[in-house]
Coordinates of C-alpha atoms in Angstrom, one line a residue:
Chain B
M194 CA 137.4 101.0 127.9
I195 CA 135.5 102.8 125.1
D196 CA 132.3 104.7 125.4
K197 CA 130.6 103.5 122.4
E198 CA 127.3 105.4 123.0
K199 CA 129.8 108.5 122.7
Y200 CA 131.6 107.1 119.5
I201 CA 128.4 106.8 117.9
T202 CA 127.6 109.9 118.0
E203 CA 131.0 111.4 117.6
M204 CA 132.7 109.2 114.6
T205 CA 133.6 110.4 111.4
E206 CA 131.1 108.8 109.0
D207 CA 132.0 107.8 105.6
P208 CA 130.8 110.5 103.0
N209 CA 129.1 107.8 100.9
L210 CA 127.1 107.0 103.6
I211 CA 125.6 110.6 103.9
L212 CA 125.1 110.5 100.2
C213 CA 123.6 107.3 100.1
R214 CA 121.1 108.6 103.3
R215 CA 120.5 111.9 101.6
E216 CA 119.2 109.9 98.2
A217 CA 117.4 107.1 100.1
K218 CA 115.6 110.1 101.9
L219 CA 114.8 111.8 98.6
G220 CA 113.6 108.0 96.9
L221 CA 111.1 107.8 99.8
I222 CA 109.7 111.3 99.8
S223 CA 109.4 111.3 96.0
W224 CA 107.7 108.0 96.5
L225 CA 105.5 109.1 98.7
V226 CA 104.2 112.2 96.8
Y227 CA 103.8 110.0 93.7
L228 CA 101.6 107.5 96.0
I229 CA 99.5 110.2 97.2
L230 CA 99.0 112.0 93.8
I231 CA 98.0 108.6 91.9
L232 CA 95.8 107.0 94.4
G233 CA 94.4 110.4 95.4
S234 CA 93.5 111.5 92.0
A235 CA 92.6 107.9 91.3
Y236 CA 90.1 108.2 94.2
V237 CA 88.6 111.8 93.4
L238 CA 88.3 111.0 89.7
G239 CA 87.4 107.2 89.4
Y240 CA 85.7 106.1 92.8
N241 CA 82.1 105.4 93.6
R242 CA 80.8 107.4 90.3
V243 CA 78.0 106.4 87.9
T244 CA 78.2 108.6 84.8
D245 CA 75.7 108.4 81.8
P246 CA 77.2 108.9 79.5
L247 CA 80.6 107.3 80.0
D248 CA 83.1 109.9 81.1
F249 CA 85.8 109.7 78.5
V250 CA 88.9 111.5 77.8
F251 CA 89.7 110.3 74.3
I252 CA 89.3 106.4 74.7
F253 CA 89.5 106.2 78.3
P254 CA 87.7 106.9 81.7
T255 CA 89.0 110.1 82.8
Y256 CA 90.9 108.7 86.1
I257 CA 92.5 106.3 84.0
V258 CA 93.9 108.8 81.5
V259 CA 95.1 110.9 84.4
S260 CA 96.3 108.4 87.4
G261 CA 96.9 105.6 84.9
I262 CA 98.7 107.3 81.6
I263 CA 99.8 110.6 82.3
L264 CA 101.0 110.5 86.0
P265 CA 103.4 107.5 85.4
L266 CA 104.9 108.8 82.3
L267 CA 105.7 112.2 84.5
F268 CA 107.2 109.9 87.0
L269 CA 109.0 108.1 84.4
G270 CA 110.4 111.8 83.4
Y271 CA 111.1 112.7 86.8
V272 CA 113.3 109.4 87.3
I273 CA 115.0 110.6 83.8
W274 CA 115.7 113.7 85.0
L275 CA 117.1 113.0 88.3
V276 CA 119.8 110.6 86.7
R277 CA 120.6 113.4 84.0
S278 CA 120.6 116.3 86.2
K279 CA 123.2 114.4 88.4
T280 CA 120.9 114.7 91.5
L281 CA 121.9 111.3 91.9
V282 CA 125.4 111.4 92.4
N283 CA 127.9 109.1 90.9
F284 CA 131.3 108.2 93.1
D285 CA 134.2 105.7 92.5
F286 CA 133.9 102.4 94.6
E287 CA 137.7 102.1 94.3
K288 CA 138.3 105.6 96.0
E289 CA 135.8 105.5 98.9
A290 CA 137.9 104.1 101.5
K291 CA 140.8 106.0 100.5
D292 CA 140.1 109.6 99.9
P293 CA 136.1 110.0 100.5
T294 CA 136.2 113.8 101.2
E295 CA 136.7 114.6 97.3
L296 CA 133.4 113.3 96.7
L297 CA 131.4 116.0 98.7
Chain A
M1033 CA 96.1 64.0 77.2
A1034 CA 95.4 66.9 75.2
D1035 CA 96.5 66.9 71.6
L1036 CA 100.3 68.7 71.2
N1037 CA 99.6 72.2 69.7
I1038 CA 102.5 72.6 67.2
D1039 CA 101.9 76.4 66.9
I1040 CA 102.9 77.0 70.6
I1041 CA 105.4 74.2 70.9
I1042 CA 107.7 75.0 68.0
P1043 CA 108.3 79.0 69.1
F1044 CA 108.5 77.6 72.7
V1045 CA 111.3 75.1 71.8
G1046 CA 112.9 78.4 70.0
F1047 CA 112.9 80.3 72.8
L1048 CA 114.4 77.7 75.2
A1049 CA 117.2 77.0 72.6
F1050 CA 117.9 80.9 72.3
T1051 CA 118.0 81.0 76.5
C1052 CA 120.7 77.9 76.3
V1053 CA 122.4 79.8 73.8
I1054 CA 122.8 82.9 75.8
A1055 CA 123.6 80.4 79.1
Y1056 CA 126.6 79.2 77.1
L1057 CA 128.1 82.2 76.3
A1058 CA 127.6 83.3 79.7
V1059 CA 129.2 79.9 80.9
R1060 CA 132.2 80.5 78.2
R1061 CA 132.9 84.4 79.6
M1062 CA 132.6 83.0 83.4
S1063 CA 135.2 80.2 82.4
K1064 CA 137.7 82.5 80.7
R1065 CA 137.6 85.1 83.5
I1066 CA 138.5 82.4 86.0
A1067 CA 141.3 81.2 83.8
A1068 CA 142.4 84.7 83.9
G1069 CA 142.8 84.7 87.3
G1070 CA 139.3 85.7 88.9
S1071 CA 138.1 83.9 91.9
Y1072 CA 135.1 81.3 91.1
T1073 CA 133.4 82.4 94.3
S1074 CA 133.4 86.2 93.1
E1075 CA 132.7 85.2 89.5
Y1076 CA 130.0 82.4 90.3
Y1077 CA 127.9 84.5 92.9
V1078 CA 128.5 88.1 92.0
S1079 CA 129.7 88.0 88.2
G1080 CA 133.0 89.7 89.2
R1081 CA 131.1 92.6 90.4
S1082 CA 130.8 93.7 86.5
M1083 CA 127.3 94.0 85.9
S1084 CA 126.2 96.6 83.0
G1085 CA 123.2 98.8 83.6
F1086 CA 121.1 97.4 81.2
V1087 CA 121.6 93.7 82.7
L1088 CA 120.9 94.9 86.2
A1089 CA 117.6 96.4 85.3
F1090 CA 116.2 93.5 83.4
T1091 CA 117.4 90.8 85.8
F1092 CA 116.1 93.2 89.0
M1093 CA 112.7 93.3 87.4
A1094 CA 112.7 89.8 85.8
T1095 CA 113.5 88.2 89.2
Y1096 CA 111.0 90.6 91.1
T1097 CA 108.2 89.7 88.3
T1098 CA 106.5 86.4 88.8
A1099 CA 104.1 84.4 86.9
G1100 CA 101.4 86.0 89.1
S1101 CA 101.8 89.1 87.6
F1102 CA 101.6 87.7 84.0
I1103 CA 98.9 85.5 84.6
G1104 CA 97.2 86.3 88.1
Y1105 CA 96.8 90.0 87.6
P1106 CA 95.2 90.0 83.9
A1107 CA 92.7 87.6 85.5
Y1108 CA 92.0 90.0 88.5
A1109 CA 91.6 92.7 85.6
Y1110 CA 88.9 90.6 84.1
R1111 CA 87.0 90.4 87.3
E1112 CA 87.2 94.0 88.9
G1113 CA 87.8 96.1 85.6
F1114 CA 89.9 99.5 85.3
I1115 CA 90.7 99.9 89.1
I1116 CA 93.6 97.2 88.8
W1117 CA 95.4 99.5 86.3
I1118 CA 96.0 101.6 89.2
E1119 CA 97.2 99.0 91.6
L1120 CA 99.3 97.2 89.2
L1121 CA 101.1 100.4 88.7
S1122 CA 102.8 100.2 92.1
M1123 CA 105.0 97.6 90.8
A1124 CA 106.2 100.0 87.9
T1125 CA 107.8 102.3 90.9
V1126 CA 109.8 99.2 92.9
A1127 CA 112.9 99.6 91.1
F1128 CA 112.8 103.3 91.7
L1129 CA 112.3 103.0 95.7
V1130 CA 115.0 99.9 96.1
F1131 CA 117.7 101.5 93.7
T1132 CA 117.4 104.7 95.8
L1133 CA 116.8 103.6 98.9
V1134 CA 119.5 100.4 98.8
G1135 CA 121.1 100.5 95.6
K1136 CA 124.2 102.5 96.3
R1137 CA 124.8 101.2 99.9
V1138 CA 124.8 97.4 99.4
G1139 CA 127.3 98.0 96.5
V1140 CA 129.3 100.1 98.8
I1141 CA 128.8 97.6 101.6
G1142 CA 129.4 94.7 99.6
R1143 CA 132.7 95.8 98.4
R1144 CA 134.0 96.9 101.9
I1145 CA 133.3 93.5 103.8
G1146 CA 133.6 91.3 100.3
A1147 CA 129.9 90.1 100.5
V1148 CA 128.4 88.1 97.7
T1149 CA 125.1 87.2 99.6
I1150 CA 122.5 89.5 101.7
P1151 CA 123.3 87.1 105.0
D1152 CA 127.0 88.0 104.5
I1153 CA 125.9 91.5 105.3
F1154 CA 123.7 90.1 108.2
K1155 CA 126.9 88.1 109.4
A1156 CA 129.1 91.1 109.3
R1157 CA 127.1 93.6 110.7
Y1158 CA 124.9 91.5 113.5
E1159 CA 128.0 88.8 114.3
S1160 CA 125.1 86.6 115.1
K1161 CA 125.8 82.8 114.4
I1162 CA 122.0 82.2 115.2
L1163 CA 120.6 84.9 112.9
I1164 CA 122.7 83.5 109.9
F1165 CA 121.5 80.2 111.1
G1166 CA 118.1 81.3 111.0
S1167 CA 118.0 83.0 107.5
V1168 CA 120.1 80.5 106.1
V1169 CA 117.4 77.4 107.1
A1170 CA 114.5 80.0 106.0
I1171 CA 115.7 80.9 102.9
V1172 CA 116.3 76.9 102.0
V1173 CA 112.8 75.4 103.2
L1174 CA 110.7 78.6 101.7
Y1175 CA 112.3 79.7 98.9
T1176 CA 112.4 75.5 97.6
G1177 CA 108.8 76.0 98.3
Y1178 CA 108.1 79.1 96.6
M1179 CA 110.0 77.9 93.3
I1180 CA 107.9 74.6 93.2
A1181 CA 105.2 76.7 93.3
Q1182 CA 106.3 78.7 90.2
L1183 CA 107.2 75.7 88.4
T1184 CA 103.9 74.3 89.1
G1185 CA 102.1 77.0 87.6
G1186 CA 104.5 77.4 84.6
A1187 CA 104.2 73.5 83.5
R1188 CA 100.3 73.8 84.2
L1189 CA 100.0 76.8 81.6
L1190 CA 102.2 74.9 79.1
E1191 CA 100.2 71.7 79.9
V1192 CA 96.8 73.8 78.8
L1193 CA 98.2 75.6 75.8
A1194 CA 101.0 72.9 74.3
G1195 CA 99.6 69.7 75.1
L1196 CA 102.8 68.7 76.7
P1197 CA 102.1 65.9 79.7
F1198 CA 102.7 67.8 83.1
E1199 CA 105.8 65.6 84.2
V1200 CA 107.3 66.6 80.5
S1201 CA 106.9 70.4 81.1
V1202 CA 108.3 70.1 84.8
F1203 CA 111.1 68.0 83.5
I1204 CA 112.0 70.8 80.6
F1205 CA 111.8 73.4 83.0
V1206 CA 114.1 72.1 85.7
A1207 CA 116.5 70.4 83.4
I1208 CA 117.1 73.9 81.6
I1209 CA 117.2 76.1 84.7
V1210 CA 119.4 73.8 87.0
G1211 CA 121.6 73.3 84.0
Y1212 CA 122.6 77.0 83.2
T1213 CA 122.7 78.2 87.1
A1214 CA 124.7 75.0 88.0
L1215 CA 127.4 76.0 85.2
G1216 CA 126.8 79.6 84.7
G1217 CA 125.8 80.9 88.3
F1218 CA 125.1 84.6 88.4
T1219 CA 126.4 85.5 84.9
A1220 CA 123.8 82.8 83.4
V1221 CA 121.1 83.8 85.6
T1222 CA 121.4 87.7 84.8
W1223 CA 121.7 87.1 81.1
T1224 CA 119.3 84.8 80.7
D1225 CA 116.9 87.3 82.9
T1226 CA 117.6 90.3 80.4
I1227 CA 116.6 88.2 77.5
Q1228 CA 113.5 86.8 79.6
G1229 CA 112.6 90.2 81.1
V1230 CA 113.0 92.0 77.1
L1231 CA 110.6 89.5 75.8
M1232 CA 108.4 90.5 78.8
A1233 CA 108.5 94.0 78.2
T1234 CA 107.8 93.5 74.8
G1235 CA 105.2 90.6 74.0
V1236 CA 102.5 91.5 75.8
W1237 CA 102.2 94.9 73.6
F1238 CA 101.5 92.7 70.5
V1239 CA 98.5 91.3 72.4
V1240 CA 97.1 94.9 73.2
I1241 CA 97.1 95.7 69.5
G1242 CA 95.6 92.3 68.7
I1243 CA 92.8 92.9 71.0
F1244 CA 92.0 96.5 69.7
V1245 CA 92.2 95.2 66.4
T1246 CA 89.9 92.2 66.7
Q1247 CA 87.3 94.6 68.9
G1248 CA 87.0 97.2 66.0
G1249 CA 89.2 100.1 67.8
V1250 CA 89.6 101.3 71.7
Q1251 CA 86.6 103.2 72.0
E1252 CA 84.2 100.6 71.0
A1253 CA 85.8 97.8 73.3
T1254 CA 85.5 100.4 76.5
Q1255 CA 81.7 100.9 75.5
S1256 CA 81.1 97.3 75.4
L1257 CA 82.8 97.1 78.9
Y1258 CA 80.5 100.1 80.5
E1259 CA 77.2 98.5 79.0
W1260 CA 78.2 95.1 80.6
N1261 CA 78.6 96.7 83.9
S1262 CA 79.4 100.4 84.4
Q1263 CA 81.4 99.6 87.9
S1264 CA 84.2 98.0 85.9
M1265 CA 84.9 101.5 84.8
F1266 CA 85.5 102.8 88.6
G1267 CA 86.8 101.9 91.7
P1268 CA 86.2 100.1 93.7
G1269 CA 85.7 97.6 91.1
V1270 CA 83.0 95.4 90.1
E1271 CA 83.2 93.1 93.1
G1272 CA 84.3 96.2 95.3
S1273 CA 87.4 94.7 96.6
R1274 CA 90.2 97.4 95.8
T1275 CA 88.8 99.8 98.6
L1276 CA 91.1 102.7 99.1
P1277 CA 92.7 101.3 102.2
A1278 CA 93.4 98.0 100.2
M1279 CA 94.8 99.8 97.0
V1280 CA 97.4 101.6 99.8
S1281 CA 98.1 97.9 101.3
Y1282 CA 98.9 96.8 98.0
W1283 CA 101.1 99.9 96.9
V1284 CA 103.0 99.5 100.1
L1285 CA 103.3 95.5 100.0
W1286 CA 104.8 95.1 96.3
V1287 CA 107.4 97.7 96.9
M1288 CA 108.3 96.1 100.3
L1289 CA 108.6 92.8 98.7
G1290 CA 110.9 94.2 96.4
L1291 CA 113.1 95.8 99.3
S1292 CA 113.2 92.7 101.1
M1293 CA 113.4 90.2 98.8
P1294 CA 117.1 88.5 99.1
T1295 CA 117.0 87.6 95.4
T1296 CA 116.2 91.2 94.2
T1297 CA 118.8 93.1 96.6
S1298 CA 121.3 90.7 95.8
R1299 CA 121.5 92.4 92.5
F1300 CA 123.5 95.4 94.1
L1301 CA 126.3 93.3 95.1
A1302 CA 127.2 92.7 91.6
Y1303 CA 127.1 96.1 89.3
K1304 CA 130.1 97.5 88.1
D1305 CA 129.8 101.4 89.4
T1306 CA 127.3 103.9 90.2
I1307 CA 126.9 104.7 86.5
A1308 CA 125.7 101.4 85.9
L1309 CA 123.1 101.9 88.7
H1310 CA 121.9 105.1 87.3
K1311 CA 121.4 103.5 83.7
A1312 CA 119.8 100.4 85.5
L1313 CA 117.3 103.0 87.0
I1314 CA 116.4 104.3 84.0
W1315 CA 115.9 101.1 82.2
A1316 CA 114.2 99.3 84.9
T1317 CA 111.5 102.0 85.3
V1318 CA 111.1 102.1 81.5
A1319 CA 110.7 98.4 80.9
A1320 CA 108.5 98.0 84.4
T1321 CA 106.1 100.9 83.1
S1322 CA 105.9 99.1 79.8
W1323 CA 104.7 95.9 81.2
Y1324 CA 102.5 97.2 84.0
L1325 CA 100.9 99.1 81.7
S1326 CA 100.1 96.7 79.1
L1327 CA 99.2 93.7 81.5
P1328 CA 96.1 95.6 82.8
I1329 CA 94.8 96.3 79.3
V1330 CA 95.1 92.6 78.4
G1331 CA 93.1 92.0 81.6
V1332 CA 90.6 94.7 81.3
Y1333 CA 89.6 94.1 77.6
S1334 CA 90.0 90.3 77.6
R1335 CA 86.1 90.6 78.7
A1336 CA 85.3 91.9 75.6
V1337 CA 87.2 89.6 73.6
L1338 CA 85.9 86.4 75.5
G1339 CA 82.4 87.4 76.9
H1340 CA 81.5 87.1 80.4
D1341 CA 81.4 83.3 81.0
I1342 CA 85.1 82.2 81.8
A1343 CA 84.8 80.3 85.1
I1344 CA 88.4 80.1 85.9
A1345 CA 89.9 83.5 85.8
D1346 CA 93.5 82.3 85.5
Q1347 CA 93.0 81.1 81.9
V1348 CA 92.0 84.3 80.6
V1349 CA 95.8 85.6 79.5
A1350 CA 95.9 82.1 77.6
L1351 CA 92.7 82.1 76.2
T1352 CA 93.1 85.8 75.2
Y1353 CA 96.6 85.4 73.9
T1354 CA 95.5 82.8 71.4
S1355 CA 91.9 84.3 70.6
V1356 CA 93.7 87.5 69.2
L1357 CA 97.1 86.8 67.8
P1358 CA 97.9 84.4 64.8
G1359 CA 99.2 80.7 66.1
W1360 CA 102.5 81.5 65.6
L1361 CA 103.0 84.9 67.1
A1362 CA 100.7 83.9 70.0
G1363 CA 103.4 81.0 70.5
I1364 CA 106.0 83.6 70.8
V1365 CA 104.3 86.0 73.0
I1366 CA 103.0 83.2 75.4
A1367 CA 106.8 82.7 76.3
A1368 CA 106.7 85.6 78.4
P1369 CA 105.0 84.1 80.9
F1370 CA 107.2 81.3 81.1
A1371 CA 110.3 83.9 81.1
A1372 CA 108.8 85.2 84.1
V1373 CA 108.8 81.5 85.5
M1374 CA 112.3 80.9 84.8
S1375 CA 114.0 84.0 85.6
T1376 CA 112.4 84.0 89.3
V1377 CA 112.9 80.0 89.4
S1378 CA 116.5 80.7 88.5
S1379 CA 117.3 83.4 90.8
F1380 CA 115.8 81.7 93.9
L1381 CA 117.6 78.6 93.3
L1382 CA 121.1 80.8 93.2
V1383 CA 120.0 82.4 96.3
I1384 CA 119.5 79.2 98.1
V1385 CA 122.6 77.6 97.0
S1386 CA 124.9 80.7 97.8
S1387 CA 123.1 80.0 101.2
V1388 CA 123.9 76.5 101.7
V1389 CA 127.5 77.0 99.9
K1390 CA 128.5 80.3 100.9
D1391 CA 126.5 81.1 104.3
A1392 CA 126.6 77.8 105.7
Y1393 CA 129.6 75.4 104.2
I1394 CA 132.2 78.2 103.7
N1395 CA 131.4 80.5 106.5
Y1396 CA 131.0 77.6 109.6
Y1397 CA 132.2 74.4 108.1
N1398 CA 135.0 74.9 105.8
P1399 CA 136.3 78.2 105.8
K1400 CA 139.7 77.3 104.1
A1401 CA 137.7 75.6 101.0
S1402 CA 139.7 75.5 97.9
Q1403 CA 138.5 76.9 94.5
R1404 CA 138.0 73.3 93.6
Q1405 CA 135.9 72.5 96.4
V1406 CA 133.8 75.4 96.4
R1407 CA 132.8 74.7 92.6
V1408 CA 132.1 70.9 93.6
A1409 CA 130.1 72.1 96.4
T1410 CA 128.0 74.8 94.1
I1411 CA 127.5 72.3 91.2
G1412 CA 126.3 69.2 93.8
T1413 CA 124.1 71.5 95.8
T1414 CA 122.5 73.2 92.7
L1415 CA 121.8 69.7 91.3
L1416 CA 120.6 68.4 94.5
I1417 CA 118.1 71.2 95.3
G1418 CA 117.2 70.9 91.5
L1419 CA 116.2 67.2 92.0
V1420 CA 114.1 67.9 95.4
A1421 CA 112.4 70.5 93.3
L1422 CA 111.5 68.2 90.4
I1423 CA 110.5 65.2 92.9
L1424 CA 108.6 68.1 95.0
T1425 CA 107.0 69.3 91.9
L1426 CA 106.0 66.2 90.4
N1427 CA 104.2 65.1 93.7
P1428 CA 103.0 68.4 95.2
P1429 CA 102.0 68.5 98.6
K1430 CA 99.4 70.7 98.0
M1431 CA 98.5 72.2 101.5
L1432 CA 102.2 72.3 102.7
L1433 CA 103.1 74.4 99.5
D1434 CA 100.1 76.8 100.2
R1435 CA 101.5 77.3 103.5
I1436 CA 105.1 77.7 102.3
V1437 CA 104.4 80.4 99.4
W1438 CA 102.1 82.2 102.1
A1439 CA 105.3 81.9 104.8
S1440 CA 107.8 83.2 102.2
S1441 CA 105.8 86.5 102.6
G1442 CA 106.9 86.4 106.3
L1443 CA 110.4 85.6 105.6
N1444 CA 110.0 88.9 103.5
A1445 CA 108.7 90.8 106.4
A1446 CA 111.6 89.0 108.9
F1447 CA 114.4 90.4 106.2
C1448 CA 113.2 93.9 105.4
V1449 CA 114.0 95.7 108.7
P1450 CA 117.2 94.3 110.0
F1451 CA 118.5 94.4 106.3
L1452 CA 117.8 98.4 106.4
G1453 CA 118.9 98.5 109.8
A1454 CA 122.4 97.0 108.9
L1455 CA 122.9 99.5 106.0
F1456 CA 122.2 102.9 107.7
W1457 CA 121.4 102.8 111.4
K1458 CA 124.4 102.6 113.6
R1459 CA 122.4 102.0 116.6
A1460 CA 121.3 98.8 115.6
T1461 CA 122.6 95.8 117.7
K1462 CA 123.2 92.1 117.5
Q1463 CA 120.2 91.4 119.6
G1464 CA 118.0 94.1 117.9
G1465 CA 118.9 92.5 114.8
M1466 CA 117.7 89.0 115.7
A1467 CA 114.5 90.4 117.8
A1468 CA 113.7 92.2 114.4
F1469 CA 114.3 89.0 112.5
F1470 CA 112.4 86.3 114.1
G1471 CA 110.0 88.7 115.3
G1472 CA 109.0 89.9 112.0
L1473 CA 108.8 85.9 110.8
I1474 CA 106.7 85.1 114.1
S1475 CA 104.5 88.1 114.2
F1476 CA 103.7 87.8 110.8
A1477 CA 102.5 84.3 111.3
I1478 CA 100.6 85.1 114.2
I1479 CA 98.6 87.6 112.6
D1480 CA 98.1 86.2 109.4
L1481 CA 96.4 83.2 111.2
T1482 CA 94.2 84.9 114.0
I1483 CA 92.9 88.4 113.2
K1484 CA 94.3 88.4 109.6
N1485 CA 94.7 92.1 108.1
P1486 CA 93.6 94.2 110.8
L1487 CA 91.8 97.2 109.8
G1488 CA 91.9 96.4 106.2
V1489 CA 95.7 96.7 106.1
F1490 CA 97.8 93.4 105.5
S1491 CA 99.3 91.3 107.8
F1492 CA 102.5 91.3 106.1
I1493 CA 102.7 95.5 106.8
W1494 CA 102.0 95.1 110.3
A1495 CA 104.8 92.2 110.6
V1496 CA 106.8 94.8 109.3
A1497 CA 106.2 97.5 111.6
I1498 CA 106.3 95.4 114.5
S1499 CA 109.7 94.2 113.3
A1500 CA 110.7 97.9 113.1
I1501 CA 109.7 98.6 116.8
L1502 CA 111.5 95.6 117.9
L1503 CA 114.4 96.5 116.5
V1504 CA 114.5 100.1 117.6
V1505 CA 113.3 98.8 121.4
V1506 CA 116.2 95.8 121.7
S1507 CA 119.0 97.9 120.2
K1508 CA 118.1 100.5 122.6
K1509 CA 118.4 98.3 125.6
T1510 CA 121.7 96.2 124.7
E1511 CA 125.3 97.0 124.1
P1512 CA 126.1 98.5 120.8
S1513 CA 128.2 97.1 118.2
S1514 CA 131.7 96.8 118.4
V1515 CA 133.9 99.8 117.2
E1516 CA 135.3 97.4 113.9
V1517 CA 131.8 97.1 113.1
L1518 CA 131.0 100.7 113.4
E1519 CA 134.0 101.7 111.4
T1520 CA 133.3 99.3 108.8
F1521 CA 129.7 100.1 108.0
Y1522 CA 129.6 103.8 108.7
G1523 CA 133.3 105.0 109.3
K1524 CA 135.6 107.0 106.8
E1525 CA 138.1 104.5 106.9
K1526 CA 137.3 100.4 107.1
L1527 CA 139.4 98.8 109.8

């Protein structure tokens, strides 16, 4: 009779699973940081304010320029960098079950 | 009946004709691949797992984006002002989070177990017939309702803009969508999604330019909004609905929906390789940033164009388009919301059909079905669901539909946690998966019907949290999954 609790802790994991878990963590943390930055900056610069004359940067209210234009473009740049720098790793689906150790 | 608006009808017919040509090419490609020895099931449901990055990006985003984003959100921005801009940007991050969280993992597992639907993954991981049965019934009933709501919205817009009778508009939508979905399957749906997605990403910018040209510049238009109501510039908006907790809730809600909808996550069963996935991540983020930056601009500045007397805010988009663009160009650009309707409905239809045919008919009734039998069942089910959708859309049981659209949020709450558990957590068990699925669905219904949005956080998010607690607690109290399941999903070698 196999002790499945022990089996779970001691089994050799698929290296692809380890990679996917790492990228999932990276994605989640990046998203949370972005969420805090965008809503935080919008709250500080754009909530409960009455300005006269209107507080423009270029042609939009300041918080729209920061939270609504600059940060989304920086985020887009970050996504492109993640792919181009190969931080997000490529692997071959056909080989993953045969020789996964070469992926690490 | 309103007069027919030829300026709108001619470009719209052109858009439909172009969609049909793309669908025909997709059908031809699928037929060739099947003739060359490909499996009908694999080709029809996951396009032979050969989808490119560009197609993956646009089919994902076009499926995720409903008519609500193109019609409803500009209407919110008309009422509340600039703060909706920040809220809508949440949807520009959906692709990033969903791709990095589950994109590769679904691709790996899909190939290991030969999955062509998300319930296939549930079946292999949780080995529960009750869970599969529950998910199939819920998908068929609730997503049919959701599909009808989308069709109704699209047909009503076409009725207002083009003067076509509602019944004719519905028939046109259903006939074309059912036709290309039945014949061309996943390939036709994803190719047409791509064309529709490109149209959605570019079309709205013409309206943005039109607004600023007619208003004499951006600064003048902004100044006129400020003079109307200075709170339209800031949070929490003119009506004060976008408080900080509400904004956080919306951000979490929209990405969780992307993560838990079988229509979007099933796309990851079909891409060619991880290079395609990474290209798709960039394309999807570029496209989403483009349309979620342009939509709030249209909504906010529509007040400068239309004034302050629009009683029905949902008409803001149509009125703005026709006010700032020449008739023929408005006719082309207005196809964007229709594209959003068609891409969403076709994807829902495909998921419903795959649930009936693959998850119910093949899995439980006829496991040895021949390719011909699968083909007949698939086309027959698509036509049947299309007919049901047509009848129900023409005679919409209003209250029932409202409930169904509401309940489909609960269905997404039900899918989210057991789906992530199946992909990543070795200790998740059959009983834990069932508790999380049914617990998420039921707790959403109870919370939303009783205390609704406790502490200002949406009921959907509470339901997902309860579903997660149930998965952990029940799994810890029950026997772990079999060694075969553990090795197949998490082990070095597939047993």
